[in-house]
Short mmCIF file of C-alpha atoms in Angstrom, two decimals:
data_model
loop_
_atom_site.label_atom_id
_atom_site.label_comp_id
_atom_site.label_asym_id
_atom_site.label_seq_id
_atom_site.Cartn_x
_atom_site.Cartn_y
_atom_site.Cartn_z
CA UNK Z 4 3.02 -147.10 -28.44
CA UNK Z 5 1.89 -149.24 -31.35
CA UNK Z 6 3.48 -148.00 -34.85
CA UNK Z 7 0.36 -149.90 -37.20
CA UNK Z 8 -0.15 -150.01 -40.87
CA UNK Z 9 2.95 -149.95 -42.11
CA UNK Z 10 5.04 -151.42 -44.67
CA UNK Z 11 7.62 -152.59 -41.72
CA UNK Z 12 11.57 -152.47 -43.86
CA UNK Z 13 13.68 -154.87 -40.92
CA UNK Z 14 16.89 -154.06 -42.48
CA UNK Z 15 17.23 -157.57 -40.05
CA UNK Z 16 19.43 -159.89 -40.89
CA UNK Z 17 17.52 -161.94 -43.13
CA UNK Z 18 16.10 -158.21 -44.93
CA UNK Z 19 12.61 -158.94 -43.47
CA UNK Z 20 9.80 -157.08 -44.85
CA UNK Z 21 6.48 -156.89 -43.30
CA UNK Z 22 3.65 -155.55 -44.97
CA UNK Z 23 0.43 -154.24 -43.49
CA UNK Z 24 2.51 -154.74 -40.10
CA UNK Z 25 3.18 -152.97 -36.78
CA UNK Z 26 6.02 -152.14 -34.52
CA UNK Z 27 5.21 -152.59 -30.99
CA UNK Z 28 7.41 -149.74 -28.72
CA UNK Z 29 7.98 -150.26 -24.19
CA UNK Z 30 9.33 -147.46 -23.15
CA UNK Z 31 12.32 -146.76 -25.40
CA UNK Z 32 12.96 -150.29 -26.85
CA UNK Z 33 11.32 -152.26 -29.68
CA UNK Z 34 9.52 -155.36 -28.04
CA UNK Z 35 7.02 -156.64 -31.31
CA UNK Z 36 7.26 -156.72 -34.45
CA UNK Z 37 4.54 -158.66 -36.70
CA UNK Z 38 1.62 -157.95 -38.49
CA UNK Z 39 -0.69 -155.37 -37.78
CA UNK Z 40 -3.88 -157.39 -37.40
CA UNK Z 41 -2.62 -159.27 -34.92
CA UNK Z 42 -0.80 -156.69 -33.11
CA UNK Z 43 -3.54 -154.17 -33.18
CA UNK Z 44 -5.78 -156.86 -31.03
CA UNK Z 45 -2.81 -157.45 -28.91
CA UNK Z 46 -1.81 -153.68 -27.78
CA UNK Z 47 -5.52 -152.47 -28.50
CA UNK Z 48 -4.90 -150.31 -25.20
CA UNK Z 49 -1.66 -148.61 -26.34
CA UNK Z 50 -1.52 -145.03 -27.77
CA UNK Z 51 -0.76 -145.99 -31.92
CA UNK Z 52 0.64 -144.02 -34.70
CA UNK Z 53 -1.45 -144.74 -38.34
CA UNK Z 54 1.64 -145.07 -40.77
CA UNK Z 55 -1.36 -145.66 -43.38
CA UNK Z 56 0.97 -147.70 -45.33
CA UNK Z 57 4.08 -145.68 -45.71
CA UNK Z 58 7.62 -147.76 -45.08
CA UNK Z 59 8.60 -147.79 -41.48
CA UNK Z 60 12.17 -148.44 -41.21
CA UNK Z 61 15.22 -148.05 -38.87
CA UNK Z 62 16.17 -144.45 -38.54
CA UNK Z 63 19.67 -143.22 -40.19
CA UNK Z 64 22.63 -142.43 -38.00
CA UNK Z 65 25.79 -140.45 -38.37
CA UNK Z 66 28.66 -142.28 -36.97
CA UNK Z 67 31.25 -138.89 -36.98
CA UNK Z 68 29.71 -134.84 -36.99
CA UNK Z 69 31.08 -131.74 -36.11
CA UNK Z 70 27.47 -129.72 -34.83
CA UNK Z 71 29.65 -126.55 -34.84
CA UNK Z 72 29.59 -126.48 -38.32
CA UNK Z 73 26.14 -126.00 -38.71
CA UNK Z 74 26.95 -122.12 -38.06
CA UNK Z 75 29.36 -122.41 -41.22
CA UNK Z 76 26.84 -122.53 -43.65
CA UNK Z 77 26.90 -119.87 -46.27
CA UNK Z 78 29.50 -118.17 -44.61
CA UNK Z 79 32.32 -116.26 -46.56
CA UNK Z 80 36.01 -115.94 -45.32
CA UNK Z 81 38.23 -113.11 -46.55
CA UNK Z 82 41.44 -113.76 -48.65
CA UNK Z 83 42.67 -116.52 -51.09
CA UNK Z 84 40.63 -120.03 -51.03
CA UNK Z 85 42.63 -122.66 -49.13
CA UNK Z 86 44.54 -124.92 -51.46
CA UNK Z 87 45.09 -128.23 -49.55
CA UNK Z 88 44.18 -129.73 -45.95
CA UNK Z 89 46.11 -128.44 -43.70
CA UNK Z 90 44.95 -124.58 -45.13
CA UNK Z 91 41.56 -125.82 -44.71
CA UNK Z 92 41.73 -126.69 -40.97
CA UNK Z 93 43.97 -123.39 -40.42
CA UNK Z 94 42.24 -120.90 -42.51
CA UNK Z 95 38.49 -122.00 -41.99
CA UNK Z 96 38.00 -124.29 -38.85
CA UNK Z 97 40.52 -123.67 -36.88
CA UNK Z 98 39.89 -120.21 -37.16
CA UNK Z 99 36.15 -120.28 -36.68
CA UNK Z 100 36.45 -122.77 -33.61
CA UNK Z 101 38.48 -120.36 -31.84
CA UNK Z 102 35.43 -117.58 -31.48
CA UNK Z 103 32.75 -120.35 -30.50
CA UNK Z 104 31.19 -119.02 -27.50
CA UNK Z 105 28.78 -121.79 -25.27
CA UNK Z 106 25.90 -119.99 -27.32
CA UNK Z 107 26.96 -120.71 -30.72
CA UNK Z 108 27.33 -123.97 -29.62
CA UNK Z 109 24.31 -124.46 -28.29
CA UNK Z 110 22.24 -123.31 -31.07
CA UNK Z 111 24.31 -125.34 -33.65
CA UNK Z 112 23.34 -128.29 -31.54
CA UNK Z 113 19.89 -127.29 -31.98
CA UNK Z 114 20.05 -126.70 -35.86
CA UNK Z 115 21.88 -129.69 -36.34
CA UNK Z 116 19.28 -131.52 -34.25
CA UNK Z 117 16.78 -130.25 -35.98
CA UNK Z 118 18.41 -130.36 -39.52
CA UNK Z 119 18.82 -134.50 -38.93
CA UNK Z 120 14.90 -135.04 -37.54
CA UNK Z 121 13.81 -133.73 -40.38
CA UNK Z 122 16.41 -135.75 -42.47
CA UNK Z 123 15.78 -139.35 -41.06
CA UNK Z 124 18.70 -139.20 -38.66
CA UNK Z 125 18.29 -140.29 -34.86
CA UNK Z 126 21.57 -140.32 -33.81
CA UNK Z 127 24.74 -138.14 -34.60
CA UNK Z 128 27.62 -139.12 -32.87
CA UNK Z 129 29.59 -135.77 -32.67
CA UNK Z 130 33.40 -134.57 -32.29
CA UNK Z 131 33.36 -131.03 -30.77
CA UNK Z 132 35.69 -128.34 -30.63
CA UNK Z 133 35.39 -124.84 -29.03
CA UNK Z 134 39.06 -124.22 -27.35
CA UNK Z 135 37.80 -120.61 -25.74
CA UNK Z 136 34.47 -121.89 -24.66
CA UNK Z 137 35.64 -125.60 -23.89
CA UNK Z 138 34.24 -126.26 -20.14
CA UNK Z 139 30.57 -126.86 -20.45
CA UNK Z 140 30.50 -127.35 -23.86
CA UNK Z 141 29.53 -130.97 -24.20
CA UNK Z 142 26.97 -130.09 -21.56
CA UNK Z 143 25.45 -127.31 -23.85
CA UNK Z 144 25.65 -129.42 -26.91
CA UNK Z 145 23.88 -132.55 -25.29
CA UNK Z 146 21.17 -130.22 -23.64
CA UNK Z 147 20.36 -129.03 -27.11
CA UNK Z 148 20.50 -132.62 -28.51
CA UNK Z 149 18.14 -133.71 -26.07
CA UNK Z 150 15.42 -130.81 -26.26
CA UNK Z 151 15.25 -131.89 -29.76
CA UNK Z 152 15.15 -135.51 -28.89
CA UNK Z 153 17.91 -136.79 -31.14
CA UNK Z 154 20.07 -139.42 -29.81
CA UNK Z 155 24.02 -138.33 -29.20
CA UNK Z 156 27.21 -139.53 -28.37
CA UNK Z 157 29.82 -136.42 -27.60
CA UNK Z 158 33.42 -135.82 -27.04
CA UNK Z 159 35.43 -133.06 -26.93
CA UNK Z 160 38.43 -132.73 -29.35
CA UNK Z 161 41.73 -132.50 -27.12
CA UNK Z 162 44.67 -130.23 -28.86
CA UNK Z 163 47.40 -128.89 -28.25
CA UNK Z 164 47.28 -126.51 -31.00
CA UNK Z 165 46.46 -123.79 -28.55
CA UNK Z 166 48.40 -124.24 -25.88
CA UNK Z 167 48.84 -127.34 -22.97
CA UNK Z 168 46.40 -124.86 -20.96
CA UNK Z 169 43.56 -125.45 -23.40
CA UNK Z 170 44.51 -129.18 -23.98
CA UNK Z 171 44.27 -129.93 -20.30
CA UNK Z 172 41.38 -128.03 -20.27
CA UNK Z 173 39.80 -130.27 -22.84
CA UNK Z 174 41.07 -133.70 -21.01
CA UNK Z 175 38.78 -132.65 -17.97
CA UNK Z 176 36.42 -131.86 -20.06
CA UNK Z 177 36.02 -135.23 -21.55
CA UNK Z 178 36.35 -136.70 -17.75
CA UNK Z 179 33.66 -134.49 -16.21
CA UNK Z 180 31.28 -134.80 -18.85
CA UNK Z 181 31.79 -138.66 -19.43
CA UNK Z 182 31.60 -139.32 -15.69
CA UNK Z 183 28.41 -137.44 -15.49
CA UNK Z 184 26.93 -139.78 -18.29
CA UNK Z 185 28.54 -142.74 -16.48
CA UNK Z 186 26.40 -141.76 -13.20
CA UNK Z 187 22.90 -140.60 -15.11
CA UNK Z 188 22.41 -143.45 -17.47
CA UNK Z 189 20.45 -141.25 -19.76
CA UNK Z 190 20.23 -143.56 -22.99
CA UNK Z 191 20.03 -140.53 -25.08
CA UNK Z 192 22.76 -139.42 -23.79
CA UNK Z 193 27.07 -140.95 -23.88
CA UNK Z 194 30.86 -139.78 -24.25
CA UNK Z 195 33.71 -140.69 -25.56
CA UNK Z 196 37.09 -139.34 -25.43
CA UNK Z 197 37.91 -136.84 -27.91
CA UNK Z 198 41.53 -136.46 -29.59
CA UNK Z 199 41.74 -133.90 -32.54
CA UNK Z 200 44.43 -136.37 -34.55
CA UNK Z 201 47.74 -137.56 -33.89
CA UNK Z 202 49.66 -134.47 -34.89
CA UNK Z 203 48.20 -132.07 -32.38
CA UNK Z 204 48.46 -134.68 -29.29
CA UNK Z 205 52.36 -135.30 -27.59
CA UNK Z 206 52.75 -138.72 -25.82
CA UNK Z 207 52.57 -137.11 -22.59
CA UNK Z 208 49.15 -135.73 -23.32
CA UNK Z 209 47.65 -139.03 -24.82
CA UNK Z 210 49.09 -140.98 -21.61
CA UNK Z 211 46.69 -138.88 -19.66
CA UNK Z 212 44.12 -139.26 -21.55
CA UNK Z 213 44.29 -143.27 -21.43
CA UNK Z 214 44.92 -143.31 -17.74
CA UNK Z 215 41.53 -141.23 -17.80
CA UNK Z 216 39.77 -143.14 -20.39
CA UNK Z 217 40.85 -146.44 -18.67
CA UNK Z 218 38.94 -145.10 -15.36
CA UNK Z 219 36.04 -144.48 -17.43
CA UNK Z 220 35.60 -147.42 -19.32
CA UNK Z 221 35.27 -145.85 -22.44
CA UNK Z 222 36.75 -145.54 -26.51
CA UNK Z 223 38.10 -142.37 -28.16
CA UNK Z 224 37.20 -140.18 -30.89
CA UNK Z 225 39.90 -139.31 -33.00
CA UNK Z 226 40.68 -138.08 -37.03
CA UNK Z 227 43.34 -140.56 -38.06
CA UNK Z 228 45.34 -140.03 -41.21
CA UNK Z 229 42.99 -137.47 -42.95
CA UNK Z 230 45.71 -135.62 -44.73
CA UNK Z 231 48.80 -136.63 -45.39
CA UNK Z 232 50.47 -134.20 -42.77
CA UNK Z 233 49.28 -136.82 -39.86
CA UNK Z 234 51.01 -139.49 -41.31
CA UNK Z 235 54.10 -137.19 -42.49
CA UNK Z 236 54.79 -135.99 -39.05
CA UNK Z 237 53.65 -139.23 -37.24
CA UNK Z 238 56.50 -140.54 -39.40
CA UNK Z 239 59.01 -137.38 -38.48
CA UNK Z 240 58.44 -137.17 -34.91
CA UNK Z 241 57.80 -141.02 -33.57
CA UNK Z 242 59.28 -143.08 -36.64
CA UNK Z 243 55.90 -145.30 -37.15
CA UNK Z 244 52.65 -144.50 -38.66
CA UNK Z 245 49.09 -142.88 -36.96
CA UNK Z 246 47.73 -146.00 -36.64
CA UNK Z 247 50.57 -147.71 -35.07
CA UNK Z 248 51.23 -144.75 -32.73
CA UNK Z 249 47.81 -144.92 -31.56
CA UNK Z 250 48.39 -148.54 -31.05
CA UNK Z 251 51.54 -148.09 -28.96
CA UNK Z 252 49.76 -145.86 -26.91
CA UNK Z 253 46.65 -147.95 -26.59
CA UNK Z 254 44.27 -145.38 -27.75
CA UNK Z 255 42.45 -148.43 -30.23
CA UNK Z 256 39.78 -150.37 -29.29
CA UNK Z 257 36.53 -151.69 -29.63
CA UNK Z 258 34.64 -148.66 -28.52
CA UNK Z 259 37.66 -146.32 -30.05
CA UNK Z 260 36.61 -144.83 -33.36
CA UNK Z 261 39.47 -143.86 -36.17
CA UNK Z 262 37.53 -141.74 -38.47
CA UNK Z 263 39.03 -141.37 -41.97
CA UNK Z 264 41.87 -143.08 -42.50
CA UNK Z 265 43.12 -141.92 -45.96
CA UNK Z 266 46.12 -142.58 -46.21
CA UNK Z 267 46.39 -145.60 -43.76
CA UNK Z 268 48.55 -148.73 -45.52
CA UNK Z 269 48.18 -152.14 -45.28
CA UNK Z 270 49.90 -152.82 -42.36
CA UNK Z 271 47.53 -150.28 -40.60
CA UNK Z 272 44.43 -151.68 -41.92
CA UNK Z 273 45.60 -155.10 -39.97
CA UNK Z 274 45.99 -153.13 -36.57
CA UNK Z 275 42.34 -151.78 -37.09
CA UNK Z 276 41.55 -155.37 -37.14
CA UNK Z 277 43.82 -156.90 -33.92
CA UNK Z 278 42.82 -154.10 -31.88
CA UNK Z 279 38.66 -154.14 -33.32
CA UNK Z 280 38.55 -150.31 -33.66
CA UNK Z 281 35.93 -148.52 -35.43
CA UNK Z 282 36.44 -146.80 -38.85
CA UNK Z 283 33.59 -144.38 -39.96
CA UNK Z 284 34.15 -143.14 -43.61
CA UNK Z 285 32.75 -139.67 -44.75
CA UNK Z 286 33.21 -139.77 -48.64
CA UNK Z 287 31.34 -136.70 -49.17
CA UNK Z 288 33.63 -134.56 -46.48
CA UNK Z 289 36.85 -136.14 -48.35
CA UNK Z 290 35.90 -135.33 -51.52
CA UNK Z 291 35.19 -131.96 -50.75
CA UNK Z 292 38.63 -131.25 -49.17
CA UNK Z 293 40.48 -133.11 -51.91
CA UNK Z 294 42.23 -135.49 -49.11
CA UNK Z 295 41.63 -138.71 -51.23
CA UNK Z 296 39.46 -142.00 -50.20
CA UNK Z 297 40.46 -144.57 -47.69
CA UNK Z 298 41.11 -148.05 -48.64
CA UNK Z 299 37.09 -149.00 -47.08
CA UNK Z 300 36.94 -151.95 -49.34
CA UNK Z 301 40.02 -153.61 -48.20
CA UNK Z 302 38.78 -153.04 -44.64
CA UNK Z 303 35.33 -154.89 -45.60
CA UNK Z 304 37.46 -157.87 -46.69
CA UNK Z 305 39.26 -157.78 -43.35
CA UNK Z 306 35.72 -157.61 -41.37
CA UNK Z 307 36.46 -154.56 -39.85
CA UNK Z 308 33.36 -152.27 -38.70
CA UNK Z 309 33.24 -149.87 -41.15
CA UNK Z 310 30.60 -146.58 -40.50
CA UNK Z 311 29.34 -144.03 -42.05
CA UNK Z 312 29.63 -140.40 -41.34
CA UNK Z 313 29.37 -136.58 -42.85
CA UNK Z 314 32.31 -135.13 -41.01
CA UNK Z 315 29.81 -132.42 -40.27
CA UNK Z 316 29.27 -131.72 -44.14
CA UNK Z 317 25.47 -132.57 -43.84
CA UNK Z 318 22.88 -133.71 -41.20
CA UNK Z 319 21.37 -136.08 -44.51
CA UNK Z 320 22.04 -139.20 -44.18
CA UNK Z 321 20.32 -140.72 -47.69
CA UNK Z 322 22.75 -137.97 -49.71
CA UNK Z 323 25.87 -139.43 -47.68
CA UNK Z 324 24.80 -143.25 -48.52
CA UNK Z 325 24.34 -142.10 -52.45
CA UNK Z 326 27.83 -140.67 -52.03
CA UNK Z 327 29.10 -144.04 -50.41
CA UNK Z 328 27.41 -146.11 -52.70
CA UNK Z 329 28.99 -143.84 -56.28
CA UNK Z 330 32.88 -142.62 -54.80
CA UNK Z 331 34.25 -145.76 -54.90
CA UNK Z 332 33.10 -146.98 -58.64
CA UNK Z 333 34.87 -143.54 -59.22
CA UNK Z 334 37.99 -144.05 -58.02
CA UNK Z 335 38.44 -147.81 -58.32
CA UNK Z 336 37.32 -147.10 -62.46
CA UNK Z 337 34.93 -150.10 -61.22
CA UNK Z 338 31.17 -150.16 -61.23
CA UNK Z 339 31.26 -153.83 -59.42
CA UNK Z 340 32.54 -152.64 -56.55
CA UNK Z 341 30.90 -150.53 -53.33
CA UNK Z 342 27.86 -153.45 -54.42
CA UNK Z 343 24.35 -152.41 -52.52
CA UNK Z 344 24.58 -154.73 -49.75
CA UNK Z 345 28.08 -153.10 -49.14
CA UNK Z 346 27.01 -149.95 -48.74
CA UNK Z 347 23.91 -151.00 -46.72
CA UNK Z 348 25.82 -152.88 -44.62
CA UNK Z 349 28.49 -149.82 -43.43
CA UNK Z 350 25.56 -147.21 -43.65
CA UNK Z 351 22.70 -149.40 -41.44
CA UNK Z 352 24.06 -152.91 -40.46
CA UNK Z 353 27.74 -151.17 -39.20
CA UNK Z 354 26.46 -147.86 -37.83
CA UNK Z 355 23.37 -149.64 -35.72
CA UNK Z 356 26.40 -152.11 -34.47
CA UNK Z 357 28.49 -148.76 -33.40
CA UNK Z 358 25.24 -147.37 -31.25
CA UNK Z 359 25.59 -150.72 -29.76
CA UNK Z 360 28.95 -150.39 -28.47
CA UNK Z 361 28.71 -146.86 -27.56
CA UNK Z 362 24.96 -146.88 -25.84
CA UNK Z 363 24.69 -150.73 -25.26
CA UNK Z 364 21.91 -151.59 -27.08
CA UNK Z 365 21.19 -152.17 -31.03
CA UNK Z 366 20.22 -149.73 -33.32
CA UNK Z 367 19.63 -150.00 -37.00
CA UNK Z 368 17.52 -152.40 -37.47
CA UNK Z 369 13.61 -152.71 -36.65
CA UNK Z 370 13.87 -156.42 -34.26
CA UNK Z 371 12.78 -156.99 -30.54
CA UNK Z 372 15.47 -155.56 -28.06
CA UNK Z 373 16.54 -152.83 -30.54
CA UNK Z 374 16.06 -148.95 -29.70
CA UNK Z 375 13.28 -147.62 -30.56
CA UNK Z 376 14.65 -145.01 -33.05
CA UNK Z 377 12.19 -145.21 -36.39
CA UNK Z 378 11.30 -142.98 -39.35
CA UNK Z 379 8.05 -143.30 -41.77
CA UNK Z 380 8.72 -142.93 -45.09
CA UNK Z 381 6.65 -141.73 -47.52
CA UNK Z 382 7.84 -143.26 -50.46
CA UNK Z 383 5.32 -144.58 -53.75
CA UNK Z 384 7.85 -147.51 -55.54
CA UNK Z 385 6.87 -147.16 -59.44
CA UNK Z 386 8.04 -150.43 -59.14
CA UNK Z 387 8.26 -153.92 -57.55
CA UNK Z 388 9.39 -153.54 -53.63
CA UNK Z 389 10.68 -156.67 -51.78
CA UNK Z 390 13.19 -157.87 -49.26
CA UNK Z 391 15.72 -158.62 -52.12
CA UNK Z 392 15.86 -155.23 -53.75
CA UNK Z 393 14.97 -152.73 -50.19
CA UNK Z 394 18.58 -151.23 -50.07
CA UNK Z 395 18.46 -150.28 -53.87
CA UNK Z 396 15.37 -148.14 -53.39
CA UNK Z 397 17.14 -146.62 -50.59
CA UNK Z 398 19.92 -145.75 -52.52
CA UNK Z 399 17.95 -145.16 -55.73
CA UNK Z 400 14.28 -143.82 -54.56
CA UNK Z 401 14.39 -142.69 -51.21
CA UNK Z 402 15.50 -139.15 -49.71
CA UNK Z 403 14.68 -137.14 -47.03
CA UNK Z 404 12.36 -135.33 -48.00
CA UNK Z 405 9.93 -138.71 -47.84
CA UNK Z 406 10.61 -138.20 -43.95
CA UNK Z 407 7.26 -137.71 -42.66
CA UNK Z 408 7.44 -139.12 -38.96
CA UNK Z 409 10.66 -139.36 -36.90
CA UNK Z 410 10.40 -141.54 -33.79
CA UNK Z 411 13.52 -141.31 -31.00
CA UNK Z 412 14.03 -143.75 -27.69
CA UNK Z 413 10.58 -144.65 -28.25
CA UNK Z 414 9.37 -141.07 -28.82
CA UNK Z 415 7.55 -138.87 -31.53
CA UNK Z 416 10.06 -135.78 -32.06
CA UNK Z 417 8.50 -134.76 -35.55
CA UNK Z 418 4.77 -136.13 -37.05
CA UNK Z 419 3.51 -134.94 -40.23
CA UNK Z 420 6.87 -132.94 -40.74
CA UNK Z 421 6.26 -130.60 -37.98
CA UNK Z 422 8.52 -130.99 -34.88
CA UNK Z 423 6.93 -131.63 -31.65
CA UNK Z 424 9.43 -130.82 -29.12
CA UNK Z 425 10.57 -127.52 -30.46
CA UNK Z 426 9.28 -124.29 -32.35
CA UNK Z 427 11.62 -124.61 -35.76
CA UNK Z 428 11.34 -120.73 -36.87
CA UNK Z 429 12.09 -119.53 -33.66
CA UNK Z 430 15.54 -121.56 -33.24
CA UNK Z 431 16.27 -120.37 -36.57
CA UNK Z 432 15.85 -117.00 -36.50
CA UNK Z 433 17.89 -116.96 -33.05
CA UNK Z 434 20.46 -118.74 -35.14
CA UNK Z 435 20.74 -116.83 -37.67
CA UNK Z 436 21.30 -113.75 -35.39
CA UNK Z 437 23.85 -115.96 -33.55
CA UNK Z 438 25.69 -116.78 -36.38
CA UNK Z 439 26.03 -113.22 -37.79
CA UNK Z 440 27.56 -112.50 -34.56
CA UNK Z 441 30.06 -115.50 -34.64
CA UNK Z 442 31.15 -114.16 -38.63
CA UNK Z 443 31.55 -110.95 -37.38
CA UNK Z 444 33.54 -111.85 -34.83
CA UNK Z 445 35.68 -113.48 -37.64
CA UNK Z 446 35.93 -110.85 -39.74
CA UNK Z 447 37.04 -108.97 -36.68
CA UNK Z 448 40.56 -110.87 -36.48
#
């Protein structure tokens, strides 16, 4: 497929710009990119998409999501509001996670595919949990993913905040699933091992869950240091810190993502480094439950991949990067810092480098050898547009609703803003149903 008259944004390293060019798509990979002209005489047998001169760019990914929490929206718990963390994770999620069935989940999967399509993002990489419908759950999610056509990464969330029963249920979970994605090579399609956080997870049940990961040849997913109760009791029970526990029990690496980390120290930050973990930041999620922000600049300094995510919050990628780009002026009292080509970097550069170590090939950027995940962009600059200044219209001009197209592993899931792969109303009036179920249900306990 030949994408053709487009204003081609690289996000490359050298913030390429091509206009009046083309993006040549092989089966699910990017193998030209140049000017139209020429590449219109070149491909003049492929199937093309007219961009008629809207930006074609990489599209957006979320580097941490909870799908389940698509079925959350607008819904209204009984008794007092929760005052800190830990009252948030007992009196909303952990409370609505336990009455998941394997049909909520896979209709959230489908909203939340849906929900990011039509936002500019082509891959979530998610962190599940559904401890009374866990076997098959990954399986339902990524079948729902996949009708959609959005790329995903999935885990389950091991805890043992129900019992060792549903923890080791979880465990195999992760192992069946991942296997299964080890043997089918579907690049829309990978795992990774999925811890809740440090203070739900005993030695004895991470140990298994290395011996299993190190048979897979995988990383983790795991919250580190979100409140301050993980670090509190990290400190109670083992005498070191989240980070340094996970590193004692080899849980870090370079496919191992630590998402959060608000309340990590110095000392921690330098761990994340030695042991080349992932970090994915979700300002908008941390604000929201009052946890604090994590020390993101200090991990730029140190090099360490830095992501972005929404924690679930949101499937909209351009409202997290405004977030990313305005929290940390906030807090600091500093509008130098959290520059453009910061936040660029950790929301495209970063997160296209984390697709690479989770699905093996590059992401993020619009070069030969990248996937071929792309969105058009209907977007009119009232002013100058150039390689130097791209990332400030993104953060300044852009949003999604200038989506128009959405193209995933070299495929056209939404054109013109209407999906192609899936009827929109119907999913959502199912879900809706669904969902009043699931809060009944709730209200029930």
């Amino acid at each position: 497929m030949l994408i053709k008259n487009g204003t081609i944004v690289t996000f490359n390293v050298e913030n390429t710009i091509i206009e009046n060019g083309a993006v040549y798509i092989k089966d699910n990979i990017i193998k030209d990119v140049g000017e139209s002209s020429k590449l219109e005489i070149k491909y003049k047998e492929e199937d093309s998409l007219d961009a008629k001169g809207k930006i074609v760019m990489p599209g957006l990914i979320c580097s941490h999501y909870h799908a389940y929490s698509a079925l959350a929206r607008g819904m209204i718990l009984d008794g007092e509001p929760a005052s800190n963390f830990i009252e948030v994770l007992r009196r909303v999620w952990w409370r609505l996670d336990k009455k998941l069935t394997l049909e909520d989940v896979y209709y959230s999967g489908l909203v939340s595919a849906i929900d990011a399509v039509k936002n500019g993002t082509t891959t979530l990489i998610d962190h599940h949990a559904s401890p009374y419908a866990c076997t098959g759950s990954l399986e339902k999610l990524s079948k729902a993913f996949s009708k959609v056509g959005v790329r995903g990464n999935y885990c389950y969330e091991v805890s043992e905040r129900d019992g060792m029963d549903i923890a080791k249920e979880g465990l195999l979970e992760n192992y069946s699933f991942i296997k299964k994605c080890k043997d089918n090579k579907n690049d829309l399609i990978t795992g990774s091992f999925g811890l809740h956080a440090s203070f739900t997870v005993s030695d004895e049940t991470l140990k298994e869950a290395v011996s299993m990961r190190d048979e897979l040849d995988c990383g983790f997913h795991v919250h580190v240091s979100e409140g301050n109760m993980d670090e509190e009791l990290s400190q109670y029970n083992y005498g070191k810190s989240v980070v340094k526990r996970l590193e004692n029990m080899k849980v870090l690496g370079e496919k191992t993502i630590a998402v959060h980390g608000v309340n990590i120290g110095k000392e921690d930050v330098d761990i994340l480094k030695k042991t080349n973990s992932i970090v994915v930041h979700n300002p908008e999620s941390n604000m929201n439950n009052a946890v604090g922000i994590p020390p993101i600049l200090d991990m730029l300094d140190k090099d360490i991949l830095v992501g972005l995510g929404t924690d679930g919050f949101t499937g909209n990628m351009f409202r997290e990067i405004d977030n990313l780009y305005v929290v940390h002026k906030l807090i600091k009292g500093d509008p130098r810092v959290m520059s453009v080509p910061e936040t660029i970097k950790i929301a495209i550069n970063n997160n296209g480098e984390i697709v690479k170590r989770l699905f093996g090939k590059p992401a993020g950027v619009v070069e030969e050898g990248a996937f071929a995940d792309l969105i058009v962009v209907d977007y009119n600059s009232p002013t100058p547009f150039n390689s130097s200044n791209a990332g400030g219209h993104l953060i300044f001009g852009m949003n999604s609703n200038n989506v128009i197209s959405t193209i995933i592993n070299g495929k056209i899931v939404m054109q013109d803003r209407k999906l192609v792969n899936i009827d929109e109303e119907t999913v959502m009036k199912k879900s809706r149903e669904v969902s009043k179920n699931l809060w009944n249900r709730l209200a029930d306990n």
